Each structure stands twice: as structure tokens, then as C-alpha cells.
Amino acid sequence: MEAHITADWIFPVNSPPIKNGVIGLNEDGSIFAILSAEDAKGIENIKHYDGIIVPGFINTHCHLELSHLRGKIEEKTGLTAFIKQILSQRQQPEEEIISAMQNADTEMYNNGIVAVGDISNLLISKSVKLKSKIYYHTFVEVFGFNRPSEPIIVAGVELKKSFEPLKASIVPHAPYSVSASLFNEIEKVTTVDDILSIHNQETIGENELFENGTGKFADFFAELGIAQSDAHNSGANSLKYHLPKLSKKVNTLLVHNTFSSKADVDFAKQTHQKLYWCLCPNANIYIENNLPDVDLLKNEGLKITLGTDSLASNHQLSILAEMQTLQDQKNISFEESLKWATINGAEFLGINSQYGSLEKGKKPGIVLISLAEDGMIEKETTIKRLF
């Protein structure tokens, strides 16, 4: 059954906002019309909502597997201490992990999230994803620095197959945890249908490890008895180590970018033409108590997306909450961050034919937000999933 809905403002994302705009929806939530108030005159039974209507949000970086660690990891300890806490607490009963993932999936759905790029090291999230109303692309994450690469990639390929029929691709964890030979193995199994993701420059210690062979990551490796490689103490930072090793033929997501500089951006632009830059501001504050140079990334015209990271490093899984932090801490307008939260993420995931904007023929999810009169996200701002 067809329906027409309206709100104070409609934000299509790919075109200017429409005051008192009207959306025509099919019963399945697909759009058959986007109308101005003038064009909608004469249409009866239009349902009005107070607030603004936007397309569903795209969460390009999440770790659903870590949902059971909500509230269990100490804040603002730095990345290496965070990793230690994850390793010590990750193993829990399967029922507890699955239940936490189901709750996290429901939370994301209710927070208007329609699609997720999810990091997985295990198969445990498959059952949750298969039953979910959310679209998932699973990033099967591999890592290994001082051990043979072939067994790692064989296990990764097997895990990727196990996730079928869900979309999945094999990706490197981070520059500090992936050897040159493993990057080479990843390249061999990457096809034109894949997309890639990698944690990038999340902590100052990551760059220090590669540039000087010193810092918190160097200490962490020494503590674990992991020998440094030739890439460490090379005079070049982590981005210059990993980016040339990643496939140039597929969309690639650089996640966090907390310590990326203008020189890094220039290098990245020259090296890779299909890059997207994911910001997870609340996780950055939770772990490092720091934020990326968002103005730099914005002014350089980069394709920015948003992510929540995990409930081990965040208090909630809400893209709107990430947008609010960017608004409050970096003065990013709602309209600007909405593009990052929707169409850019949909383009990265390769699902922009259905998601990311309010357009005729799409089924992007319809989300109602109660913004303040001045267009600001406030503590009292609510979000409601309409379709």
C-alpha cells in the first residue's frame, strides 16, 4: 500500500533540503516520489512528522564481535593498553557474545543504521547478520608479522567462504600487525568485486614504530617477544609502509586517521585513487583521548565516512552520536556530516544504488530526527526509524 509522508524538512543528501517536502513510499519502503510542498498539493492523507527526514545511516566501521565488552574496557589508556585489555577479556561464553551482538544489531537498527562494514576475526557473527534487517559487509581481518603468511591467508579465505551468502572480503588489520609478505598474499586474493579496510595511524606510537623503531608500540612488541622488522625504524611512517602494498583497483577505507598529516594526505592522493577516510570520533576519544585533524581531511576534499568502532571502545553504536561529537568538537555542520554518514559510506560499500540518499527507486531507510531549531544536534535530539 502506497503512503505519503512529510516533515518540516526533507534532506535527500544528493540535492538541497526541501522545506515541507513529501516522500511517496511503497509498502516495502522503496521511494516512488520526492516532491516539493507545491508539487504535492492535491495529494490526500499525507502523514506529517515533526522534525527532519533523512536516509538511513551507513556505519562503515564496526566490530560486532566485541559487543560483549561494553563498559568493561578502561577509557583513555592509549591503544596498546586498550589492545591488552581486549586480549585479556575477549574470550567469553558463546551465548554471552551472541546475545550481546544481537542487542548491538538491534541498537544500530533503532539508531537508523541501515548498513554496516563489520570487522570479523571469527564466524560467530554470521547467525546474527543473517537474521538482521541491516545490510552487512564483513571484513575478514587477517594479521601476522613474524610468522608464515600462507597459512594465515588460507585460513582467511576459508573464513570468507564460511560467511557466504553474506558479502565479505579479506582485509589487513593494521600496518603494525601485517607483514609485507602477508600484504602480498592479501593482494593475490583481492578481486575487483572486493572492498578493503585497514586501521590507519590510530596512535602516535604507530608512526613512531615505523619511523624510529621506538615508542609505545615498540615497547609493546618487545614485551610480547616480537622482533621488529625491516619496515620499522625505516624513517618512513606507517602510511608509507602499507598504502603502496594495498590493491589500487578497489575501494579502500582508511579507518581512524587520528594522526594523519597534510604530508600523509598528499602521499595518499598520489598513491591511491579509490580511498575513503573513516572517522570514529567517539572511539578516538575513548581510546586515545584525541581526534583527527578533521578540518584538514575536509578541506582536502577527501571522501569521508563515519564509523562507530565497537562497544569495547564506545558507549553506544550511533552514527548520530558521532555526528554530534564532530559538531561539538570540530564545528562540522549537520548537512556536511550527513553526507559522510550516508552517501559516502554507501559509495564505499558499493550499495549506493539502494542506500545513501532519498531518491526515486531507492530503498534507503527513512529516519526521523528532531534537530533543534538552529539545526544543531543536542542531548535531547531523538531519532526514530520510520521505514
Short mmCIF file of C-alpha atoms in Angstrom, two decimals:
data_model
loop_
_atom_site.label_atom_id
_atom_site.label_comp_id
_atom_site.label_asym_id
_atom_site.label_seq_id
_atom_site.Cartn_x
_atom_site.Cartn_y
_atom_site.Cartn_z
CA MET A 1 0.00 0.00 0.00
CA GLU A 2 1.40 3.39 -1.00
CA ALA A 3 1.86 6.20 1.53
CA HIS A 4 2.92 9.82 1.51
CA ILE A 5 4.86 11.33 4.40
CA THR A 6 6.14 14.80 5.09
CA ALA A 7 8.24 16.60 7.70
CA ASP A 8 9.45 20.12 8.45
CA TRP A 9 12.42 19.38 6.21
CA ILE A 10 13.42 16.54 3.90
CA PHE A 11 17.19 16.06 3.44
CA PRO A 12 17.68 13.99 0.25
CA VAL A 13 21.52 14.38 0.65
CA ASN A 14 22.22 14.38 -3.10
CA SER A 15 20.16 17.56 -3.56
CA PRO A 16 19.27 20.59 -1.39
CA PRO A 17 16.93 20.18 1.60
CA ILE A 18 13.21 20.57 0.84
CA LYS A 19 11.05 22.53 3.28
CA ASN A 20 7.82 20.58 3.93
CA GLY A 21 8.85 18.10 1.26
CA VAL A 22 6.81 14.96 0.64
CA ILE A 23 8.07 11.42 0.08
CA GLY A 24 5.98 8.81 -1.70
CA LEU A 25 6.67 5.33 -0.33
CA ASN A 26 5.71 1.86 -1.42
CA GLU A 27 4.74 -0.69 1.22
CA ASP A 28 8.28 -2.12 1.26
CA GLY A 29 9.83 1.29 1.99
CA SER A 30 11.05 1.99 -1.54
CA ILE A 31 10.60 5.54 -2.81
CA PHE A 32 8.36 6.32 -5.80
CA ALA A 33 8.34 10.13 -5.46
CA ILE A 34 10.19 13.04 -3.85
CA LEU A 35 8.02 16.15 -4.06
CA SER A 36 8.13 19.79 -3.03
CA ALA A 37 5.22 21.11 -0.97
CA GLU A 38 3.94 22.83 -4.12
CA ASP A 39 4.13 19.66 -6.23
CA ALA A 40 2.34 17.68 -3.51
CA LYS A 41 -0.73 19.93 -3.46
CA GLY A 42 -3.87 17.91 -4.01
CA ILE A 43 -2.47 14.69 -2.53
CA GLU A 44 -4.67 13.48 0.30
CA ASN A 45 -3.79 11.67 3.54
CA ILE A 46 -0.21 12.91 3.80
CA LYS A 47 1.18 11.92 7.21
CA HIS A 48 3.16 14.73 8.83
CA TYR A 49 6.09 14.24 11.21
CA ASP A 50 7.71 16.96 13.31
CA GLY A 51 11.42 17.09 12.60
CA ILE A 52 13.59 16.27 9.61
CA ILE A 53 13.66 13.15 7.46
CA VAL A 54 16.99 11.72 6.25
CA PRO A 55 18.08 8.46 4.62
CA GLY A 56 19.34 5.62 6.80
CA PHE A 57 22.88 5.89 8.14
CA ILE A 58 25.89 3.87 6.94
CA ASN A 59 28.28 2.65 9.65
CA THR A 60 31.46 1.85 7.72
CA HIS A 61 33.49 0.57 10.69
CA CYS A 62 32.24 -1.66 13.48
CA HIS A 63 33.44 -4.69 15.46
CA LEU A 64 30.21 -6.54 16.27
CA GLU A 65 32.25 -9.39 17.82
CA LEU A 66 33.35 -7.13 20.67
CA SER A 67 29.84 -6.09 21.75
CA HIS A 68 30.06 -8.15 24.96
CA LEU A 69 32.89 -5.90 26.19
CA ARG A 70 30.63 -2.88 26.63
CA GLY A 71 31.67 -0.98 29.74
CA LYS A 72 34.47 -3.43 30.53
CA ILE A 73 37.43 -1.62 28.95
CA GLU A 74 39.07 1.29 30.75
CA GLU A 75 38.94 4.60 28.87
CA LYS A 76 41.75 6.86 27.62
CA THR A 77 44.59 4.42 28.25
CA GLY A 78 46.08 4.59 24.74
CA LEU A 79 45.89 1.96 22.01
CA THR A 80 48.47 -0.54 23.26
CA ALA A 81 46.88 -0.69 26.72
CA PHE A 82 43.47 -0.96 25.03
CA ILE A 83 44.66 -3.95 22.95
CA LYS A 84 45.97 -5.67 26.08
CA GLN A 85 42.60 -5.26 27.77
CA ILE A 86 40.80 -6.66 24.71
CA LEU A 87 43.09 -9.69 24.57
CA SER A 88 42.61 -10.42 28.27
CA GLN A 89 38.80 -10.16 28.24
CA ARG A 90 37.74 -11.20 24.74
CA GLN A 91 37.20 -14.90 25.46
CA GLN A 92 33.73 -15.29 26.99
CA PRO A 93 30.93 -17.89 26.71
CA GLU A 94 29.50 -18.06 23.19
CA GLU A 95 25.92 -17.44 24.39
CA GLU A 96 27.02 -14.19 26.05
CA ILE A 97 28.81 -13.00 22.90
CA ILE A 98 25.89 -13.83 20.59
CA SER A 99 23.34 -12.20 22.90
CA ALA A 100 25.45 -9.02 23.07
CA MET A 101 25.78 -8.96 19.26
CA GLN A 102 22.01 -9.36 18.83
CA ASN A 103 21.42 -6.44 21.19
CA ALA A 104 24.02 -4.34 19.35
CA ASP A 105 22.42 -5.14 15.99
CA THR A 106 19.00 -4.08 17.31
CA GLU A 107 20.53 -0.91 18.79
CA MET A 108 22.05 0.03 15.43
CA TYR A 109 18.77 -0.61 13.61
CA ASN A 110 16.85 1.56 16.08
CA ASN A 111 19.51 4.27 15.70
CA GLY A 112 18.72 4.49 11.99
CA ILE A 113 21.68 2.47 10.71
CA VAL A 114 20.86 0.51 7.54
CA ALA A 115 24.27 -0.83 6.51
CA VAL A 116 27.48 -1.79 8.34
CA GLY A 117 31.05 -2.58 7.38
CA ASP A 118 31.93 -5.05 10.11
CA ILE A 119 35.35 -6.37 11.13
CA SER A 120 35.36 -10.11 11.92
CA ASN A 121 38.07 -12.46 13.12
CA LEU A 122 35.67 -15.36 13.70
CA LEU A 123 32.47 -16.82 12.23
CA ILE A 124 30.42 -16.16 15.37
CA SER A 125 28.61 -13.08 13.98
CA LYS A 126 27.20 -14.88 10.93
CA SER A 127 23.97 -16.07 12.56
CA VAL A 128 23.22 -12.54 13.83
CA LYS A 129 23.91 -10.98 10.43
CA LEU A 130 21.75 -13.49 8.55
CA LYS A 131 18.73 -12.60 10.70
CA SER A 132 19.39 -8.87 10.74
CA LYS A 133 17.38 -6.16 8.98
CA ILE A 134 20.72 -4.40 8.40
CA TYR A 135 22.93 -4.93 5.34
CA TYR A 136 26.37 -6.20 6.38
CA HIS A 137 29.65 -6.35 4.50
CA THR A 138 32.05 -8.46 6.57
CA PHE A 139 35.75 -7.61 6.57
CA VAL A 140 37.56 -10.85 7.37
CA GLU A 141 40.59 -9.45 9.18
CA VAL A 142 43.98 -11.14 8.98
CA PHE A 143 47.24 -10.31 10.76
CA GLY A 144 50.70 -11.71 11.33
CA PHE A 145 54.16 -10.15 11.36
CA ASN A 146 56.71 -12.75 12.35
CA ARG A 147 55.13 -15.97 11.09
CA PRO A 148 54.50 -17.58 7.68
CA SER A 149 51.86 -15.77 5.64
CA GLU A 150 50.42 -18.63 3.60
CA PRO A 151 48.63 -20.44 6.47
CA ILE A 152 47.16 -17.09 7.57
CA ILE A 153 45.71 -16.32 4.15
CA VAL A 154 44.43 -19.89 3.72
CA ALA A 155 42.53 -19.56 7.00
CA GLY A 156 41.25 -16.14 5.88
CA VAL A 157 39.97 -17.49 2.57
CA GLU A 158 38.22 -20.35 4.39
CA LEU A 159 36.57 -17.92 6.81
CA LYS A 160 35.44 -15.69 3.96
CA LYS A 161 33.79 -18.68 2.25
CA SER A 162 32.11 -19.62 5.52
CA PHE A 163 30.39 -16.24 5.63
CA GLU A 164 28.58 -16.89 2.34
CA PRO A 165 25.98 -15.86 1.23
CA LEU A 166 26.92 -12.66 3.09
CA LYS A 167 29.23 -10.23 1.32
CA ALA A 168 32.80 -10.49 2.64
CA SER A 169 36.38 -9.60 1.75
CA ILE A 170 39.79 -10.34 3.26
CA VAL A 171 41.50 -7.29 4.75
CA PRO A 172 44.65 -6.42 6.71
CA HIS A 173 44.21 -5.47 10.36
CA ALA A 174 46.75 -2.64 10.66
CA PRO A 175 50.22 -1.75 9.37
CA TYR A 176 51.88 -2.69 12.66
CA SER A 177 50.36 -6.19 12.58
CA VAL A 178 50.71 -7.20 8.91
CA SER A 179 53.99 -8.21 7.27
CA ALA A 180 54.97 -7.29 3.72
CA SER A 181 54.55 -10.92 2.67
CA LEU A 182 51.03 -11.06 4.14
CA PHE A 183 50.10 -7.86 2.30
CA ASN A 184 51.30 -9.63 -0.84
CA GLU A 185 49.08 -12.64 -0.08
CA ILE A 186 46.08 -10.36 0.50
CA GLU A 187 46.70 -8.71 -2.86
CA LYS A 188 46.67 -12.13 -4.55
CA VAL A 189 43.17 -12.96 -3.27
CA THR A 190 41.67 -9.48 -3.78
CA THR A 191 39.28 -9.33 -6.75
CA VAL A 192 37.61 -6.36 -8.45
CA ASP A 193 34.42 -7.24 -6.55
CA ASP A 194 36.09 -6.75 -3.16
CA ILE A 195 36.49 -3.69 -0.95
CA LEU A 196 39.28 -3.22 1.60
CA SER A 197 39.66 -1.69 5.04
CA ILE A 198 42.64 -1.05 7.31
CA HIS A 199 43.16 0.67 10.67
CA ASN A 200 45.41 3.66 9.91
CA GLN A 201 47.50 5.94 12.13
CA GLU A 202 45.28 5.44 15.15
CA THR A 203 48.03 6.28 17.63
CA ILE A 204 51.26 8.28 17.58
CA GLY A 205 53.13 5.12 18.60
CA GLU A 206 52.23 3.51 15.27
CA ASN A 207 54.11 6.18 13.31
CA GLU A 208 56.99 6.17 15.80
CA LEU A 209 57.44 2.41 15.39
CA PHE A 210 57.91 2.72 11.65
CA GLU A 211 59.88 5.95 11.68
CA ASN A 212 62.28 5.35 14.60
CA GLY A 213 61.66 1.86 15.97
CA THR A 214 60.75 3.45 19.33
CA GLY A 215 57.63 4.40 21.27
CA LYS A 216 54.75 2.54 22.89
CA PHE A 217 54.29 0.06 20.05
CA ALA A 218 57.98 -0.80 20.01
CA ASP A 219 57.76 -1.40 23.78
CA PHE A 220 54.60 -3.48 23.28
CA PHE A 221 56.32 -5.67 20.69
CA ALA A 222 59.34 -6.14 22.94
CA GLU A 223 57.04 -7.14 25.79
CA LEU A 224 55.41 -9.79 23.58
CA GLY A 225 58.79 -11.01 22.32
CA ILE A 226 58.02 -9.96 18.73
CA ALA A 227 61.12 -8.98 16.77
CA GLN A 228 60.94 -5.74 14.80
CA SER A 229 61.01 -5.98 11.01
CA ASP A 230 62.99 -4.06 8.38
CA ALA A 231 59.96 -1.79 7.95
CA HIS A 232 60.40 -0.48 11.49
CA ASN A 233 62.96 2.24 12.13
CA SER A 234 62.86 2.97 8.40
CA GLY A 235 62.45 6.74 8.57
CA ALA A 236 59.03 6.48 6.86
CA ASN A 237 55.75 6.32 8.74
CA SER A 238 53.11 3.59 8.74
CA LEU A 239 51.01 5.01 5.88
CA LYS A 240 54.02 4.95 3.56
CA TYR A 241 54.61 1.34 4.58
CA HIS A 242 51.13 -0.06 3.94
CA LEU A 243 49.41 2.07 1.30
CA PRO A 244 51.67 1.08 -1.63
CA LYS A 245 51.00 -2.58 -0.74
CA LEU A 246 47.20 -2.30 -0.97
CA SER A 247 45.32 -3.06 -4.19
CA LYS A 248 44.67 0.08 -6.23
CA LYS A 249 41.75 -1.48 -8.11
CA VAL A 250 39.18 -1.48 -5.28
CA ASN A 251 37.56 0.96 -2.85
CA THR A 252 39.73 1.12 0.26
CA LEU A 253 38.87 2.51 3.69
CA LEU A 254 41.46 4.09 5.95
CA VAL A 255 39.99 3.89 9.47
CA HIS A 256 40.64 6.38 12.32
CA ASN A 257 43.41 8.56 10.76
CA THR A 258 43.86 10.19 14.17
CA PHE A 259 47.48 11.15 13.46
CA SER A 260 47.38 11.67 9.68
CA SER A 261 49.11 14.84 8.49
CA LYS A 262 48.97 17.05 5.37
CA ALA A 263 52.02 15.19 4.04
CA ASP A 264 50.19 11.88 4.58
CA VAL A 265 47.14 13.15 2.71
CA ASP A 266 49.30 14.33 -0.18
CA PHE A 267 51.06 10.96 -0.33
CA ALA A 268 47.73 9.10 -0.17
CA LYS A 269 46.25 11.16 -3.01
CA GLN A 270 49.23 10.38 -5.23
CA THR A 271 49.30 6.69 -4.32
CA HIS A 272 45.67 5.53 -4.32
CA GLN A 273 42.70 6.92 -6.26
CA LYS A 274 39.92 4.92 -4.55
CA LEU A 275 40.43 5.92 -0.93
CA TYR A 276 37.78 6.68 1.67
CA TRP A 277 38.66 8.07 5.11
CA CYS A 278 36.60 6.79 8.04
CA LEU A 279 36.24 8.82 11.24
CA CYS A 280 35.25 7.16 14.53
CA PRO A 281 35.49 10.20 16.82
CA ASN A 282 33.89 8.75 19.94
CA ALA A 283 36.20 5.72 19.83
CA ASN A 284 39.21 8.01 19.30
CA ILE A 285 38.28 9.89 22.46
CA TYR A 286 37.55 6.64 24.35
CA ILE A 287 40.95 5.10 23.50
CA GLU A 288 43.42 7.93 22.83
CA ASN A 289 41.50 11.00 24.06
CA ASN A 290 42.34 12.58 20.73
CA LEU A 291 40.65 13.45 17.44
CA PRO A 292 41.88 13.58 13.83
CA ASP A 293 42.54 16.85 12.04
CA VAL A 294 39.02 16.86 10.60
CA ASP A 295 39.39 20.30 9.00
CA LEU A 296 42.41 19.05 7.08
CA LEU A 297 40.58 15.99 5.76
CA LYS A 298 37.51 18.07 4.88
CA ASN A 299 39.45 20.90 3.21
CA GLU A 300 41.43 18.41 1.14
CA GLY A 301 38.16 17.23 -0.39
CA LEU A 302 38.58 13.62 0.78
CA LYS A 303 35.72 11.13 0.76
CA ILE A 304 34.96 10.94 4.48
CA THR A 305 32.77 8.25 6.05
CA LEU A 306 31.73 7.58 9.64
CA GLY A 307 32.00 4.55 11.91
CA THR A 308 31.17 3.65 15.49
CA ASP A 309 34.00 1.18 16.14
CA SER A 310 32.91 -1.32 18.82
CA LEU A 311 31.15 -1.29 22.16
CA ALA A 312 34.56 -2.06 23.66
CA SER A 313 35.58 1.47 22.63
CA ASN A 314 32.29 3.34 22.55
CA HIS A 315 29.30 3.92 24.83
CA GLN A 316 26.78 3.42 22.02
CA LEU A 317 26.51 2.39 18.37
CA SER A 318 25.02 5.57 16.93
CA ILE A 319 26.15 7.44 13.85
CA LEU A 320 24.13 10.44 15.06
CA ALA A 321 26.26 10.46 18.23
CA GLU A 322 29.41 10.52 16.06
CA MET A 323 27.95 13.45 14.11
CA GLN A 324 27.22 15.27 17.37
CA THR A 325 30.82 14.88 18.54
CA LEU A 326 32.08 16.25 15.22
CA GLN A 327 29.64 19.14 15.57
CA ASP A 328 30.62 19.92 19.17
CA GLN A 329 34.37 19.32 18.90
CA LYS A 330 35.11 20.28 15.28
CA ASN A 331 32.25 22.60 14.26
CA ILE A 332 31.11 20.32 11.44
CA SER A 333 27.61 21.23 10.28
CA PHE A 334 24.79 18.69 10.24
CA GLU A 335 24.43 18.93 6.47
CA GLU A 336 28.15 18.29 5.96
CA SER A 337 28.41 15.30 8.29
CA LEU A 338 25.14 13.87 6.91
CA LYS A 339 26.91 13.27 3.59
CA TRP A 340 29.68 11.44 5.44
CA ALA A 341 27.07 9.41 7.33
CA THR A 342 25.08 8.38 4.26
CA ILE A 343 26.06 8.69 0.60
CA ASN A 344 29.84 8.48 1.08
CA GLY A 345 29.54 5.30 3.11
CA ALA A 346 27.10 3.81 0.61
CA GLU A 347 29.51 4.58 -2.23
CA PHE A 348 32.40 2.96 -0.37
CA LEU A 349 30.39 -0.22 0.27
CA GLY A 350 29.17 -0.24 -3.34
CA ILE A 351 25.49 -0.10 -2.32
CA ASN A 352 24.61 3.46 -3.37
CA SER A 353 22.09 2.19 -5.93
CA GLN A 354 19.82 1.41 -2.96
CA TYR A 355 21.20 3.32 0.04
CA GLY A 356 22.70 6.69 0.94
CA SER A 357 20.17 9.23 -0.38
CA LEU A 358 16.46 9.87 -0.75
CA GLU A 359 15.84 9.24 -4.44
CA LYS A 360 13.11 7.71 -6.56
CA GLY A 361 13.72 3.95 -6.93
CA LYS A 362 15.88 3.62 -3.81
CA LYS A 363 15.02 1.86 -0.55
CA PRO A 364 17.47 3.71 1.72
CA GLY A 365 15.67 3.55 5.05
CA ILE A 366 13.65 6.55 6.27
CA VAL A 367 14.83 8.15 9.53
CA LEU A 368 13.22 10.96 11.52
CA ILE A 369 15.42 13.27 13.61
CA SER A 370 14.28 16.02 16.00
CA LEU A 371 17.00 18.61 15.39
CA ALA A 372 16.97 21.85 17.35
CA GLU A 373 15.57 24.92 15.56
CA ASP A 374 19.09 26.15 14.84
CA GLY A 375 19.92 22.83 13.09
CA MET A 376 22.08 21.56 15.94
CA ILE A 377 22.18 18.04 17.38
CA GLU A 378 21.54 18.32 21.10
CA LYS A 379 21.41 15.98 24.09
CA GLU A 380 17.60 15.94 23.73
CA THR A 381 17.68 15.16 20.00
CA THR A 382 15.75 11.97 19.22
CA ILE A 383 15.96 9.56 16.32
CA LYS A 384 13.20 7.29 15.06
CA ARG A 385 13.19 4.66 12.32
CA LEU A 386 10.10 5.17 10.11
CA PHE A 387 10.88 2.60 7.38
#
